Coordinates of C-alpha atoms (C1' of nucleotides) in Angstrom, one line a residue:
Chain A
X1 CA -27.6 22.3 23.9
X2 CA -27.1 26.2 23.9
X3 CA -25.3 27.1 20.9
X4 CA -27.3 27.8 17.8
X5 CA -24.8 26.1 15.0
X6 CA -25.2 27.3 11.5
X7 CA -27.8 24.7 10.8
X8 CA -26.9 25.2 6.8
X9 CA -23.7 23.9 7.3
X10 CA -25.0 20.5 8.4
X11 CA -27.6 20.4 6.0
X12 CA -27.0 17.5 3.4
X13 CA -28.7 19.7 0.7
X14 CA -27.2 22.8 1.4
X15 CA -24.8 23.4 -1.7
X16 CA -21.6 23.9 0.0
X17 CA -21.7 19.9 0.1
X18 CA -20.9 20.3 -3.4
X19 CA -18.1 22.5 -2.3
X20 CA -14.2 21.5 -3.2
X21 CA -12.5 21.2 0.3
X22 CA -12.6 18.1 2.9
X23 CA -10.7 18.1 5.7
X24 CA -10.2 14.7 6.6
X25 CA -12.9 12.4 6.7
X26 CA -16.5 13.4 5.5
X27 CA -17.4 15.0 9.0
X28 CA -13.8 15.8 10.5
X29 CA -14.7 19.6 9.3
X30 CA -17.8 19.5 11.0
X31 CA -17.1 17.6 13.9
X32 CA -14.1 20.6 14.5
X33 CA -17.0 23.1 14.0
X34 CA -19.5 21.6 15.9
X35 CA -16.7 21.4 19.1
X36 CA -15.6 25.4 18.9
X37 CA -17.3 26.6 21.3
X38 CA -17.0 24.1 24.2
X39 CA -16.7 19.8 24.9
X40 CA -20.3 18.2 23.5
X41 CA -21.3 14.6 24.1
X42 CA -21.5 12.3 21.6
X43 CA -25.4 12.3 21.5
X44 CA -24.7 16.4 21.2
X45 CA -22.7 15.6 18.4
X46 CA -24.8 13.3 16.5
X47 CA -27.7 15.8 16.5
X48 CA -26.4 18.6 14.7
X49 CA -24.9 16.4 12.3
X50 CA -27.7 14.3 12.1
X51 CA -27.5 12.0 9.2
X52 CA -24.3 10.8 10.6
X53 CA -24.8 7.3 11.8
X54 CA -23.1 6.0 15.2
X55 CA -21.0 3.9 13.4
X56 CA -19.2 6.4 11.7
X57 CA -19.7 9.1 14.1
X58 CA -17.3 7.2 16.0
X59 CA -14.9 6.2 13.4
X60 CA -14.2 9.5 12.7
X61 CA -13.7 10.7 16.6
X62 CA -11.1 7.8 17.1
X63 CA -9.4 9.2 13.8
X64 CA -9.5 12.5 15.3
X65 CA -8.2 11.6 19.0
X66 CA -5.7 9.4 17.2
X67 CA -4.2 13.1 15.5
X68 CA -4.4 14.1 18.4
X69 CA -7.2 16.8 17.2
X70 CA -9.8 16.4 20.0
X71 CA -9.6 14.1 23.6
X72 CA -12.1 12.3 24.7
X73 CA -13.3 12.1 28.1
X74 CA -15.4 9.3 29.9
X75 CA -16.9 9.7 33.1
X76 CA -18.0 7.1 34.9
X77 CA -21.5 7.6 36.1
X78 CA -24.6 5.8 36.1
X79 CA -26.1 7.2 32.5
X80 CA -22.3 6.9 30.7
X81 CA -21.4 10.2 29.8
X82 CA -18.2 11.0 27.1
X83 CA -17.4 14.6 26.1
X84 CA -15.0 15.0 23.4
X85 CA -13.5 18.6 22.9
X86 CA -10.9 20.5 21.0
X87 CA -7.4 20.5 21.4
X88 CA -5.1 22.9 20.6
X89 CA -4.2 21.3 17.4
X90 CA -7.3 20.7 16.6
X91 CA -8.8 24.5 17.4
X92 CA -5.7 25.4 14.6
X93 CA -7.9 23.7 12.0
X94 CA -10.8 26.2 12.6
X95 CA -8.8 29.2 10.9
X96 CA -8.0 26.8 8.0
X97 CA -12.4 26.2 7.9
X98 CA -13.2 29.4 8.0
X99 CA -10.8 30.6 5.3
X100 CA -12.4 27.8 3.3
X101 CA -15.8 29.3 4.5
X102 CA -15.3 32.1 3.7
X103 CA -13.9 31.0 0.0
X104 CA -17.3 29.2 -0.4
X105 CA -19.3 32.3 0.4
X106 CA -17.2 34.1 -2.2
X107 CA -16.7 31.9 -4.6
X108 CA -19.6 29.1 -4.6
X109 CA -21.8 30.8 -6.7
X110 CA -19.5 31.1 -9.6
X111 CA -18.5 27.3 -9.4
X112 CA -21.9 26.6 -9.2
X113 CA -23.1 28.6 -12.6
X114 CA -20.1 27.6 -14.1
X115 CA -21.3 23.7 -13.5
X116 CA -24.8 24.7 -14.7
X117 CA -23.3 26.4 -17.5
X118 CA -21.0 23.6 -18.7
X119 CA -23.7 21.3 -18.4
X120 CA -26.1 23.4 -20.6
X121 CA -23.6 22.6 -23.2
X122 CA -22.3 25.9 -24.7
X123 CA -19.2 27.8 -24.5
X124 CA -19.6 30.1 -20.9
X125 CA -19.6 33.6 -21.7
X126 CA -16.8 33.6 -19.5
X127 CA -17.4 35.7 -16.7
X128 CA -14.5 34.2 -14.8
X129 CA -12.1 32.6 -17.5
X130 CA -11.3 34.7 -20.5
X131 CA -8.4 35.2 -22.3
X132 CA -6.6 32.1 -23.6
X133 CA -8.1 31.3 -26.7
X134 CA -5.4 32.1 -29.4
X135 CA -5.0 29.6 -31.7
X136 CA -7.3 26.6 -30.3
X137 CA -10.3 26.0 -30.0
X138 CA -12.0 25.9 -25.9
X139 CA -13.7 22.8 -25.5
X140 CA -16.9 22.8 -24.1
X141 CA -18.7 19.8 -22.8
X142 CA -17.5 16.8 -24.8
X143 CA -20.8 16.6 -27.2
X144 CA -19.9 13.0 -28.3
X145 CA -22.8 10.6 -29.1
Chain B
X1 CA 12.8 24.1 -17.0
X2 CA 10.1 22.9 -15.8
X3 CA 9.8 24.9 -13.0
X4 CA 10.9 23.3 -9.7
X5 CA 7.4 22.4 -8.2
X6 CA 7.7 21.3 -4.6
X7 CA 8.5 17.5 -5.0
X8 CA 7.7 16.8 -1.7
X9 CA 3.8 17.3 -2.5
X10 CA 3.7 15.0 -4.9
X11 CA 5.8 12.4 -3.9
X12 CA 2.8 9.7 -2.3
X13 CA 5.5 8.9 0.1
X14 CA 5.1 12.1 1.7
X15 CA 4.1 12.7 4.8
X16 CA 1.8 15.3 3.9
X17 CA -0.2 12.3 2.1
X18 CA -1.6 12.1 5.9
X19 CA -2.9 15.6 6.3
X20 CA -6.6 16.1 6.9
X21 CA -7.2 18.0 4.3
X22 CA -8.2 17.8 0.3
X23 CA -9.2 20.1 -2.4
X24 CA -11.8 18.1 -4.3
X25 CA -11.1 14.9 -5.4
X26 CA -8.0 13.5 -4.7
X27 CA -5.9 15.6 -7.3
X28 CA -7.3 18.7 -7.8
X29 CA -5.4 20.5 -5.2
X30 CA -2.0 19.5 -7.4
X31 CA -3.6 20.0 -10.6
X32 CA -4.0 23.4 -9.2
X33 CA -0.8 24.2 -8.0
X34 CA 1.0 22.7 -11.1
X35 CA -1.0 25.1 -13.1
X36 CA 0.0 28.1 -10.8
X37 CA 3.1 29.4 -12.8
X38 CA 0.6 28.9 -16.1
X39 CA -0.8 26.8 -18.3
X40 CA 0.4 23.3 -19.0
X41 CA -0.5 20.4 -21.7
X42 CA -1.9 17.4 -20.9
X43 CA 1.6 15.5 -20.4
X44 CA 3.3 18.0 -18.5
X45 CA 0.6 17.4 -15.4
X46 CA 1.1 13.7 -15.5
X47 CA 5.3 14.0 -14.9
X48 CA 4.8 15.8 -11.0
X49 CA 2.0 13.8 -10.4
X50 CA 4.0 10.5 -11.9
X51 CA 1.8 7.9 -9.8
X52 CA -1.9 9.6 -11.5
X53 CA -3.1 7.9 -14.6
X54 CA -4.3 9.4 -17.7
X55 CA -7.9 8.2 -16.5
X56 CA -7.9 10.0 -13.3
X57 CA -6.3 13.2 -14.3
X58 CA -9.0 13.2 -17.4
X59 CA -12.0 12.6 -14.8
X60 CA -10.1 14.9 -12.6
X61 CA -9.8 17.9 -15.2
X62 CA -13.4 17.5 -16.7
X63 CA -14.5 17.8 -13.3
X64 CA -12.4 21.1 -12.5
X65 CA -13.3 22.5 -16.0
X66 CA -17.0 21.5 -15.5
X67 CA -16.2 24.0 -12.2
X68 CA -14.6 26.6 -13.8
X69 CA -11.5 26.1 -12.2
X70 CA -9.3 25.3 -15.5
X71 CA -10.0 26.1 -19.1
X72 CA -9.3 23.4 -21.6
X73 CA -7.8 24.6 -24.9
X74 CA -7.2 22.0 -27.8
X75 CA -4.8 23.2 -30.7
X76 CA -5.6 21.3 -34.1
X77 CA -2.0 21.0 -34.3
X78 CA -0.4 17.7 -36.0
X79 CA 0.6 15.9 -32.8
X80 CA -1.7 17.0 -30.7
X81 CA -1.8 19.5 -27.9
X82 CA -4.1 20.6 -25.1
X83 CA -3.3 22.8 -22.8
X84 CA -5.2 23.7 -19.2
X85 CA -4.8 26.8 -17.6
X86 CA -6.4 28.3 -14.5
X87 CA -9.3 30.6 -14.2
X88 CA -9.3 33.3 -11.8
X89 CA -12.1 31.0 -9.9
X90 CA -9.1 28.2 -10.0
X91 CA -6.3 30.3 -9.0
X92 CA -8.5 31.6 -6.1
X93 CA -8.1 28.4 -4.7
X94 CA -4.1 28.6 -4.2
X95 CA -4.5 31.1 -1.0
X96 CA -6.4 28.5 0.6
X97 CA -4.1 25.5 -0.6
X98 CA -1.3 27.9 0.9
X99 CA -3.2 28.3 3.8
X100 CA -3.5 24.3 4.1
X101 CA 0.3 24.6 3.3
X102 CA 1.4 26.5 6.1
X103 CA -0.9 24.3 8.4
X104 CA 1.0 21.1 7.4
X105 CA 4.2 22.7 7.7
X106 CA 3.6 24.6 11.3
X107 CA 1.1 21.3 12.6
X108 CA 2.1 18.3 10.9
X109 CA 4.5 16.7 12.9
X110 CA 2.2 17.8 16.1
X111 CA -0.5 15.5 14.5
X112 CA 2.2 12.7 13.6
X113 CA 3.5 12.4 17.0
X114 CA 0.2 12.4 18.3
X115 CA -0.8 9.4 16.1
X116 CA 2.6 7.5 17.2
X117 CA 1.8 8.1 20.6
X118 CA -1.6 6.7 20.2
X119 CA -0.7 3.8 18.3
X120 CA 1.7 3.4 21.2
X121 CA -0.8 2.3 23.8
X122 CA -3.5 4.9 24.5
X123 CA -2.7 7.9 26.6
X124 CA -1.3 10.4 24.7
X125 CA -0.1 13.3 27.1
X126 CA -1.4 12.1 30.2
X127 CA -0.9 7.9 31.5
X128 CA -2.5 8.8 34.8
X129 CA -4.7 5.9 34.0
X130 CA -3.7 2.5 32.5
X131 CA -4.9 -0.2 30.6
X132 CA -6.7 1.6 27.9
X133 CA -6.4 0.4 24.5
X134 CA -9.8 0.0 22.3
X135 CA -12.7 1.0 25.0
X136 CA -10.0 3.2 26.4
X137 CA -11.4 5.2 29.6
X138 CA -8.6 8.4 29.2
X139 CA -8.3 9.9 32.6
X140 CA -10.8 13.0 33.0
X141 CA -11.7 15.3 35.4
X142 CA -12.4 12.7 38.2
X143 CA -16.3 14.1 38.7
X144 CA -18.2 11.8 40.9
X145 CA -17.8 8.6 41.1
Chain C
dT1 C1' -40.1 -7.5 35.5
dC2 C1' -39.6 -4.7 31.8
dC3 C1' -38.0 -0.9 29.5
dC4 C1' -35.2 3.2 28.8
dC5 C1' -31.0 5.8 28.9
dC6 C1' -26.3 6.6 26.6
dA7 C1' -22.5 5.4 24.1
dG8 C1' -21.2 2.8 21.5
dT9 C1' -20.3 -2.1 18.6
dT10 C1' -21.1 -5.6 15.2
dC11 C1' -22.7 -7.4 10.9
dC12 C1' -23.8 -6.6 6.4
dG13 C1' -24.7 -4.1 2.1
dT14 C1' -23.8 -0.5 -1.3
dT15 C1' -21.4 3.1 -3.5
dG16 C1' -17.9 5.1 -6.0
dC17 C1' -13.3 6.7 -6.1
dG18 C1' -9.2 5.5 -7.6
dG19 C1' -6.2 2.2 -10.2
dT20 C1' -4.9 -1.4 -14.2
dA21 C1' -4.7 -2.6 -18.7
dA22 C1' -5.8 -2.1 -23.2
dC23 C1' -7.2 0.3 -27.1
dC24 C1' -8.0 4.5 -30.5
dG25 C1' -6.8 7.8 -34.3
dG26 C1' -4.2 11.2 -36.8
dC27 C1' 0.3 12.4 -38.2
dC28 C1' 5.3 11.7 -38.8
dC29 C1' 9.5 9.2 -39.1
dC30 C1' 12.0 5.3 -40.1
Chain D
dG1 C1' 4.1 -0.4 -43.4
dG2 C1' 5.3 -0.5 -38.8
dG3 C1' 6.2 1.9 -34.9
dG4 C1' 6.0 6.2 -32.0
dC5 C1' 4.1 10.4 -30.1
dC6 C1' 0.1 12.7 -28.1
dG7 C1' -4.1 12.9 -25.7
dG8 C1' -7.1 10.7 -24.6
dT9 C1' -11.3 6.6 -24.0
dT10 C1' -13.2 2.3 -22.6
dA11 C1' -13.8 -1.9 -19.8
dC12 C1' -12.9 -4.0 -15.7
dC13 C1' -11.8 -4.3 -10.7
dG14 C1' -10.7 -3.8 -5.7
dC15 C1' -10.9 -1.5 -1.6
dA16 C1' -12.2 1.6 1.6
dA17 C1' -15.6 4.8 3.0
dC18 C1' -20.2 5.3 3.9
dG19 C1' -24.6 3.8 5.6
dG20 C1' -28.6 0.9 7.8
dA21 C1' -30.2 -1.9 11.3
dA22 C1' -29.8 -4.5 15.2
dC23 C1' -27.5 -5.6 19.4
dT24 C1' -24.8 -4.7 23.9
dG25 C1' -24.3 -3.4 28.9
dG26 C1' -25.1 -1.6 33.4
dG27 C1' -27.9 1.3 36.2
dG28 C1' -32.4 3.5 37.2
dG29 C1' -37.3 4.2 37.1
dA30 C1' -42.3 2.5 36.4

DNA sequence: TCCCCCAGTTCCGTTGCGGTAACCGGCCCC
DNA sequence: GGGGCCGGTTACCGCAACGGAACTGGGGGA
C-alpha cells in the first residue's frame, strides 16, 4: 500500500468516533475514504480499518455495490484477487465527508467540553448557548436520586 | 402556523429513510431541523416526527443537550412547558444536514436505481458476464487468465 | 504431504438502539 | 372527585447491527 491514510480517522479511540454523523453503516464513511485515491483489495481494506472483522467488512461492501457506491472486481488468478473502487456516485459522498470533517475539526471540541461540562453537573457558562433564559429555569443534568 | 416543515423528511415512508447518511442517533438530524425556525416545546417536536415516542425523543434530546446542541428551558408554569432551542453548536449542524439534503435530492434516485438493478440479478451497468447472483464474478478488466 | 495465501462464509453470542405499554404528578375543568 | 393536559419516567422487549472464531476452497510452494 502507498497512500498514508489519516491513521486518526481509523483509530477506534480517536474522538471523532464520538462525533454526530454516520453515513450509512458504521464503516460506509470510511470504506468511501479509504477508496479516494484508487481500487484497494479487500485485505487493503481491512488493514487500515483494522478492527473491522471480515464478516462485516463484507456486509457493508455488498451494501455499498448494491447503491451502487463502489463495484467490485474479481479476477480470476491463482491467489484470488477482488478490488473494489469508487464510482461516481460513490466519489459524490466524499464532498459530503469532508464537509462533515471539516465540521468535526471545527466544532468537536466544543461538543466535547460541553459533554464534559454537562456531566460535571453545573449550569455551562455557556460559551456556545446563551440567551434564552427569560422566565424558566435551564435545566442542567437531571440531579435526581 | 406551524411552519410548513418539509413532510417528506419525516414521513418514515420516505424514500430518504434509505439514504446513507444520519446525524447522531436516529433523530437528531430532525430534532435539529424542527428547531431551525426557533425554539419549540416538548409536544410540538413529537407532531413532525408523529412515529417517535416520548421515550426516544427524551433519550434523544438529553443526548443533544448533554452535546450542546439544544438548550432545555423548563417554565414553572401551571401546565407545564419546556421548550428546546438550538445553540449556535446545534444550528451549525443545519449546513451539513443541507449539504446531506442536496445529496439526497441530486443522488437519491441514482442510488435507488442502482439498488433495483441489483436486486434485479447482479450486473448493474454492465451483463457482459452472466450468472452472478451471491458469489457474483462482475466482469472486470479481463487480466490474465 | 502439509501448509499458506486470499477472500470470503458460517455459526454463534452480545450489545444496545429503538419501540410498546404503562404509570406519574401538578393543576384545571367539569 | 374524576378526568384531561403536559412533559415526562420506568419496565420490558425485539431485532438488527456488530463482533469473535472457525471453516472453506483452489492453487502454489516447501
Amino acid at each position: 500500500m502507498t497512500m498514508r491514510l489519516d491513521a486518526d480517522m481509523f483509530d477506534p479511540m480517536c474522538p471523532s468516533s464520538a462525533l454526530p454523523f454516520q453515513v450509512g453503516d458504521k464503516w460506509t464513511g470510511m470504506v468511501v475514504r479509504c477508496l479516494e485515491h484508487g481500487p484497494r483489495r479487500f485485505g487493503e481494506l481491512r488493514a487500515p480499518l483494522r478492527t473491522v472483522t471480515p464478516k462485516v467488512l463484507t456486509e457493508t461492501l455488498r451494501a455499498m455495490e448494491r447503491d451502487g457506491l463502489v463495484t467490485r472486481t474479481a479476477y480470476e488468478e491463482n491467489p484470488p484477487r477482488v478490488e473494489y473502487a469508487l464510482t461516481p456516485l460513490g466519489r459524490s459522498l466524499l464532498t459530503l465527508i469532508e464537509a462533515a470533517r471539516v465540521w468535526t475539526r471545527e466544532h468537536l471540541p466544543d461538543l466535547l467540553a460541553a459533554r464534559v461540562a454537562y456531566d460535571a453537573g453545573g449550569a455551562p457558562a455557556a460559551p456556545t448557548g446563551s440567551g434564552v433564559s427569560a422566565a424558566g429555569v435551564v435545566s442542567g443534568p437531571p440531579d435526581n436520586a
